[in-house]
Amino acid sequence: MTIRAGLVGLGKIARDQHLPAIARTDGIELVAVASRNAQGEGLNNYPDLDAMLAGEADMDAVILCQPPQVRYQAARQAILAGKHVFLEKPPGATVSEVEALIALAGAQGVTLYASWHSRHAAAVAQAKAWIASRAIRRIDIQWREDVRHWHPGQPWIWEAGGFGVFDPGINALSILTEIVPEPVTMLSARLEVPENKDAPIGAALSMATASGAAVEALFDWRQTGPQTWDIAIETANGSLLLSEGGNTLRLDGEVQIKAPDEEYPAMYRRFVGLVADRAIDADIAPLRLVADAFLCGRHCPTTAFDD
């Protein structure tokens, strides 16, 4: 069976990643788009989710790519309509929203997929296997990128619930919670919030594994030039460096894997399998760490930032 899917929110991430990934994935077909400001070529177009659900009675799944502040209500509406739901990351504005969606999807017997695309980077699985048999001593994360490149003209990212620098930073936390074989706890956080914004432009996090290894993370949205997405791990038996968002792996300085970005096609293959089984995959561990950072964070005002 081919999944007939509708996509809500035809912005940059949808055009750059979702549309080409769906086109390359067997078992799923995009039939409709709901967007206030854009049109999908060769597709049935609707102004909003209400209209799309009314006009596509035989649609099987809904892919949600709107800002996280409105994702919960849209997901709830789609689930109650009997549709399988694919959530772009982060899966919701709060932990409790996602927990409620998990319970609702289970009760309705439909798939809910909280997609963490960085977990599907080429080197993540091998990094996880390498770490599993080693004692971690320290983890250092550097996640720096240019907000003007990745989120041009998107003011919602700076509003409450928009995550600010945690929108990319949660990708690092999704890898961290995937490859480390024990819980990670938040100890303290320093959040840089521009005086004219409601969400941070920078964050410095201190965390620890359950066995006591230090985990330090620095997120910054003011990077220019090459972007930095690195996770360095020191163990009792060697060192590991994941770079390029998890697509390059070095062990003791030697390159083991260097591969192109194929994260979104991998996620759609995963979604097709989940729908076949009517299964739920909605890990909230990365989102919980972000919530903990806001809960225990010290807000440090910084200069105004014009996006």
Short mmCIF file of C-alpha atoms in Angstrom, two decimals:
data_model
loop_
_atom_site.label_atom_id
_atom_site.label_comp_id
_atom_site.label_asym_id
_atom_site.label_seq_id
_atom_site.Cartn_x
_atom_site.Cartn_y
_atom_site.Cartn_z
CA MET A 1 0.00 0.00 0.00
CA THR A 2 1.21 3.50 -0.84
CA ILE A 3 0.67 6.10 1.89
CA ARG A 4 -1.22 9.12 0.58
CA ALA A 5 0.17 12.06 2.54
CA GLY A 6 -0.59 15.74 2.97
CA LEU A 7 2.00 18.27 4.13
CA VAL A 8 1.21 21.28 6.31
CA GLY A 9 3.59 24.24 6.16
CA LEU A 10 5.43 24.66 2.85
CA GLY A 11 8.43 26.62 4.11
CA LYS A 12 12.21 26.29 3.71
CA ILE A 13 12.60 22.94 5.50
CA ALA A 14 9.71 21.42 3.56
CA ARG A 15 11.10 22.54 0.19
CA ASP A 16 14.75 21.76 0.97
CA GLN A 17 14.26 18.38 2.65
CA HIS A 18 10.74 16.94 2.80
CA LEU A 19 9.66 17.28 -0.83
CA PRO A 20 12.79 15.70 -2.34
CA ALA A 21 12.90 12.98 0.33
CA ILE A 22 9.27 11.97 -0.24
CA ALA A 23 9.87 11.88 -4.00
CA ARG A 24 12.72 9.41 -3.43
CA THR A 25 10.87 7.12 -1.01
CA ASP A 26 8.89 4.07 -2.08
CA GLY A 27 5.60 3.56 -0.29
CA ILE A 28 4.61 7.20 0.19
CA GLU A 29 3.12 9.78 -2.17
CA LEU A 30 2.51 13.47 -1.48
CA VAL A 31 -0.96 14.39 -2.73
CA ALA A 32 -1.75 17.69 -0.99
CA VAL A 33 -0.26 20.76 0.68
CA ALA A 34 -1.80 23.13 3.21
CA SER A 35 -0.11 26.52 3.36
CA ARG A 36 -1.21 30.10 3.81
CA ASN A 37 1.52 31.54 1.61
CA ALA A 38 2.75 28.89 -0.82
CA GLN A 39 1.54 26.42 -3.45
CA GLY A 40 2.83 22.93 -4.13
CA GLU A 41 3.34 22.30 -7.83
CA GLY A 42 1.21 19.48 -9.22
CA LEU A 43 -0.53 18.94 -5.86
CA ASN A 44 -3.91 19.73 -4.38
CA ASN A 45 -3.46 22.97 -2.44
CA TYR A 46 -5.43 24.15 0.58
CA PRO A 47 -5.21 27.22 2.83
CA ASP A 48 -5.12 25.21 6.07
CA LEU A 49 -5.36 21.77 7.66
CA ASP A 50 -9.14 22.01 8.11
CA ALA A 51 -9.64 22.42 4.38
CA MET A 52 -7.14 19.71 3.52
CA LEU A 53 -8.79 17.15 5.81
CA ALA A 54 -12.19 18.02 4.35
CA GLY A 55 -10.95 17.81 0.76
CA GLU A 56 -8.80 14.67 1.02
CA ALA A 57 -11.02 12.02 2.60
CA ASP A 58 -8.76 9.16 1.47
CA MET A 59 -5.54 10.76 2.72
CA ASP A 60 -3.64 8.42 5.08
CA ALA A 61 -1.07 10.66 6.76
CA VAL A 62 -0.28 14.25 7.64
CA ILE A 63 3.24 15.70 7.74
CA LEU A 64 3.52 18.74 10.01
CA CYS A 65 6.19 21.33 9.18
CA GLN A 66 4.71 24.43 10.80
CA PRO A 67 6.33 26.26 13.74
CA PRO A 68 6.31 24.22 16.98
CA GLN A 69 3.98 26.67 18.73
CA VAL A 70 1.02 25.46 16.64
CA ARG A 71 2.04 21.86 16.02
CA TYR A 72 0.19 20.30 18.95
CA GLN A 73 -3.29 21.41 17.89
CA ALA A 74 -2.66 20.38 14.28
CA ALA A 75 -1.34 16.96 15.31
CA ARG A 76 -4.27 16.41 17.64
CA GLN A 77 -6.73 17.32 14.88
CA ALA A 78 -5.07 14.96 12.39
CA ILE A 79 -4.92 12.07 14.87
CA LEU A 80 -8.60 12.49 15.76
CA ALA A 81 -9.35 12.38 12.03
CA GLY A 82 -7.68 8.96 11.92
CA LYS A 83 -4.51 10.09 10.15
CA HIS A 84 -0.95 8.95 10.80
CA VAL A 85 1.25 11.91 11.80
CA PHE A 86 4.86 12.79 10.98
CA LEU A 87 6.22 15.59 13.20
CA GLU A 88 9.14 17.74 12.06
CA LYS A 89 11.52 18.41 14.93
CA PRO A 90 11.10 19.63 17.59
CA PRO A 91 7.92 17.55 17.97
CA GLY A 92 6.15 20.16 20.10
CA ALA A 93 6.60 23.33 22.10
CA THR A 94 6.50 21.41 25.42
CA VAL A 95 7.13 17.91 26.75
CA SER A 96 3.55 17.60 27.98
CA GLU A 97 2.19 18.30 24.48
CA VAL A 98 4.13 15.41 22.99
CA GLU A 99 3.19 13.08 25.84
CA ALA A 100 -0.46 13.91 25.21
CA LEU A 101 -0.07 13.18 21.50
CA ILE A 102 1.58 9.82 22.22
CA ALA A 103 -1.36 8.83 24.41
CA LEU A 104 -3.90 10.03 21.85
CA ALA A 105 -2.22 8.23 18.94
CA GLY A 106 -2.15 5.04 20.96
CA ALA A 107 -5.84 5.35 21.76
CA GLN A 108 -6.71 6.05 18.10
CA GLY A 109 -4.52 3.26 16.74
CA VAL A 110 -2.48 5.48 14.41
CA THR A 111 1.23 6.12 13.94
CA LEU A 112 2.93 9.10 15.55
CA TYR A 113 6.52 9.76 14.46
CA ALA A 114 8.63 12.39 16.21
CA SER A 115 11.41 12.74 13.66
CA TRP A 116 14.96 13.43 14.87
CA HIS A 117 16.77 13.77 11.56
CA SER A 118 20.29 14.02 13.00
CA ARG A 119 19.97 10.54 14.48
CA HIS A 120 19.88 9.29 10.88
CA ALA A 121 23.19 10.91 9.93
CA ALA A 122 25.57 8.45 8.32
CA ALA A 123 28.01 7.93 11.22
CA VAL A 124 25.65 7.98 14.22
CA ALA A 125 24.94 4.24 14.32
CA GLN A 126 28.65 3.33 14.22
CA ALA A 127 29.43 5.93 16.88
CA LYS A 128 26.75 4.40 19.11
CA ALA A 129 28.19 0.92 18.66
CA TRP A 130 31.76 2.12 19.39
CA ILE A 131 30.73 3.91 22.58
CA ALA A 132 28.65 1.01 23.91
CA SER A 133 31.70 -0.95 25.10
CA ARG A 134 33.70 2.00 26.47
CA ALA A 135 33.73 4.12 29.63
CA ILE A 136 33.00 7.73 28.75
CA ARG A 137 35.21 10.33 30.46
CA ARG A 138 34.01 13.56 28.84
CA ILE A 139 31.81 14.85 26.02
CA ASP A 140 32.18 18.27 24.36
CA ILE A 141 29.60 19.58 21.89
CA GLN A 142 30.05 22.58 19.61
CA TRP A 143 26.96 23.43 17.55
CA ARG A 144 27.38 26.79 15.82
CA GLU A 145 25.52 28.03 12.76
CA ASP A 146 24.15 31.13 11.04
CA VAL A 147 20.48 31.78 11.81
CA ARG A 148 20.21 34.16 8.84
CA HIS A 149 21.06 31.31 6.47
CA TRP A 150 18.84 28.61 7.99
CA HIS A 151 15.83 30.69 9.11
CA PRO A 152 15.54 33.74 6.84
CA GLY A 153 12.45 35.83 7.50
CA GLN A 154 11.07 33.51 10.18
CA PRO A 155 10.23 35.66 13.22
CA TRP A 156 8.46 32.77 15.00
CA ILE A 157 11.86 31.26 15.81
CA TRP A 158 12.51 34.12 18.26
CA GLU A 159 9.11 33.97 19.94
CA ALA A 160 8.23 32.02 23.08
CA GLY A 161 7.99 28.36 22.09
CA GLY A 162 10.14 28.93 19.01
CA PHE A 163 13.25 27.49 20.68
CA GLY A 164 15.76 30.04 19.38
CA VAL A 165 19.22 28.47 19.22
CA PHE A 166 17.77 25.23 20.58
CA ASP A 167 16.08 24.69 17.21
CA PRO A 168 19.46 23.51 15.84
CA GLY A 169 20.89 22.66 19.26
CA ILE A 170 18.25 19.99 19.84
CA ASN A 171 19.79 18.13 16.90
CA ALA A 172 22.99 17.74 18.93
CA LEU A 173 20.96 16.62 21.93
CA SER A 174 19.12 14.07 19.77
CA ILE A 175 22.47 12.53 18.80
CA LEU A 176 23.74 12.69 22.37
CA THR A 177 20.73 10.86 23.79
CA GLU A 178 20.92 8.28 21.00
CA ILE A 179 24.59 7.31 21.30
CA VAL A 180 25.17 7.56 25.06
CA PRO A 181 23.94 4.31 26.68
CA GLU A 182 22.77 5.91 29.94
CA PRO A 183 20.64 8.88 30.99
CA VAL A 184 21.99 12.43 30.71
CA THR A 185 20.94 15.08 33.22
CA MET A 186 21.05 18.87 33.00
CA LEU A 187 23.13 20.58 35.72
CA SER A 188 23.11 24.22 34.65
CA ALA A 189 22.54 26.42 31.63
CA ARG A 190 23.52 29.92 30.58
CA LEU A 191 21.10 31.33 28.00
CA GLU A 192 21.88 34.45 25.96
CA VAL A 193 18.63 36.17 25.04
CA PRO A 194 18.75 39.31 22.86
CA GLU A 195 16.96 42.25 24.45
CA ASN A 196 14.43 42.36 21.58
CA LYS A 197 13.71 38.59 21.47
CA ASP A 198 12.02 35.94 23.60
CA ALA A 199 14.31 33.00 22.76
CA PRO A 200 18.08 32.54 23.12
CA ILE A 201 20.68 33.18 20.45
CA GLY A 202 23.32 31.31 22.42
CA ALA A 203 23.46 28.68 25.17
CA ALA A 204 26.16 27.03 27.28
CA LEU A 205 25.01 23.81 28.94
CA SER A 206 26.61 21.71 31.66
CA MET A 207 25.30 18.16 31.84
CA ALA A 208 26.43 14.77 33.16
CA THR A 209 25.92 11.12 32.34
CA ALA A 210 24.46 8.87 35.02
CA SER A 211 27.96 7.53 35.75
CA GLY A 212 29.33 11.05 36.23
CA ALA A 213 31.05 11.93 32.95
CA ALA A 214 30.93 15.66 32.20
CA VAL A 215 28.98 16.79 29.14
CA GLU A 216 29.53 20.39 28.01
CA ALA A 217 27.63 21.93 25.09
CA LEU A 218 27.95 25.31 23.41
CA PHE A 219 25.23 26.42 20.98
CA ASP A 220 25.59 29.66 19.01
CA TRP A 221 23.54 31.17 16.20
CA ARG A 222 26.01 33.89 15.18
CA GLN A 223 28.43 31.71 13.23
CA THR A 224 29.57 33.00 9.85
CA GLY A 225 31.46 31.06 7.21
CA PRO A 226 31.66 27.27 7.63
CA GLN A 227 29.14 25.87 10.10
CA THR A 228 30.23 23.76 13.09
CA TRP A 229 28.36 20.64 14.21
CA ASP A 230 30.79 18.61 16.34
CA ILE A 231 30.50 16.10 19.18
CA ALA A 232 33.83 15.01 20.72
CA ILE A 233 33.94 12.09 23.16
CA GLU A 234 36.89 11.01 25.28
CA THR A 235 36.83 7.48 26.69
CA ALA A 236 39.21 5.27 28.63
CA ASN A 237 40.00 3.52 25.34
CA GLY A 238 40.27 6.20 22.72
CA SER A 239 38.55 9.27 21.32
CA LEU A 240 35.68 9.84 18.93
CA LEU A 241 34.71 12.89 16.91
CA LEU A 242 31.38 13.19 15.11
CA SER A 243 31.40 16.18 12.78
CA GLU A 244 29.35 17.63 9.92
CA GLY A 245 26.21 16.95 11.95
CA GLY A 246 27.02 13.27 12.38
CA ASN A 247 27.98 12.44 8.80
CA THR A 248 31.72 12.21 9.48
CA LEU A 249 33.30 9.95 12.11
CA ARG A 250 36.88 10.04 13.34
CA LEU A 251 38.30 7.52 15.81
CA ASP A 252 41.58 8.58 17.43
CA GLY A 253 41.89 11.19 14.69
CA GLU A 254 41.45 8.79 11.76
CA VAL A 255 38.46 9.18 9.43
CA GLN A 256 36.23 6.10 9.48
CA ILE A 257 33.13 7.43 7.72
CA LYS A 258 32.54 10.51 5.58
CA ALA A 259 29.22 10.42 3.78
CA PRO A 260 26.67 12.80 2.25
CA ASP A 261 23.53 13.90 4.06
CA GLU A 262 20.79 11.28 3.59
CA GLU A 263 18.88 11.91 6.82
CA TYR A 264 15.42 12.79 5.50
CA PRO A 265 15.12 9.87 3.06
CA ALA A 266 16.07 7.58 5.96
CA MET A 267 13.35 9.13 8.11
CA TYR A 268 10.71 8.65 5.46
CA ARG A 269 11.68 5.00 5.06
CA ARG A 270 11.27 4.71 8.81
CA PHE A 271 7.85 6.40 8.67
CA VAL A 272 6.61 4.01 5.95
CA GLY A 273 7.57 1.07 8.15
CA LEU A 274 5.93 2.56 11.23
CA VAL A 275 2.67 3.15 9.36
CA ALA A 276 2.68 -0.45 8.13
CA ASP A 277 2.83 -1.57 11.76
CA ARG A 278 0.67 1.27 13.13
CA ALA A 279 3.52 1.87 15.56
CA ILE A 280 4.59 4.93 17.54
CA ASP A 281 8.13 6.34 17.63
CA ALA A 282 8.19 9.52 19.68
CA ASP A 283 11.23 9.77 21.94
CA ILE A 284 11.10 12.92 24.08
CA ALA A 285 14.60 12.69 25.63
CA PRO A 286 16.08 15.55 23.53
CA LEU A 287 13.08 17.78 24.19
CA ARG A 288 13.25 17.06 27.92
CA LEU A 289 16.85 18.29 28.05
CA VAL A 290 15.83 21.54 26.34
CA ALA A 291 12.99 21.97 28.84
CA ASP A 292 15.45 21.35 31.70
CA ALA A 293 17.82 23.96 30.26
CA PHE A 294 15.07 26.57 30.32
CA LEU A 295 13.98 25.46 33.79
CA CYS A 296 17.41 25.71 35.42
CA GLY A 297 18.95 28.25 33.04
CA ARG A 298 20.37 31.62 33.95
CA HIS A 299 19.23 34.20 31.42
CA CYS A 300 21.99 36.56 30.31
CA PRO A 301 20.73 39.46 28.20
CA THR A 302 22.80 40.25 25.12
CA THR A 303 22.65 42.99 22.51
CA ALA A 304 19.70 43.40 20.16
CA PHE A 305 19.66 41.10 17.13
CA ASP A 306 17.93 41.89 13.87
CA ASP A 307 17.10 38.75 11.96
#
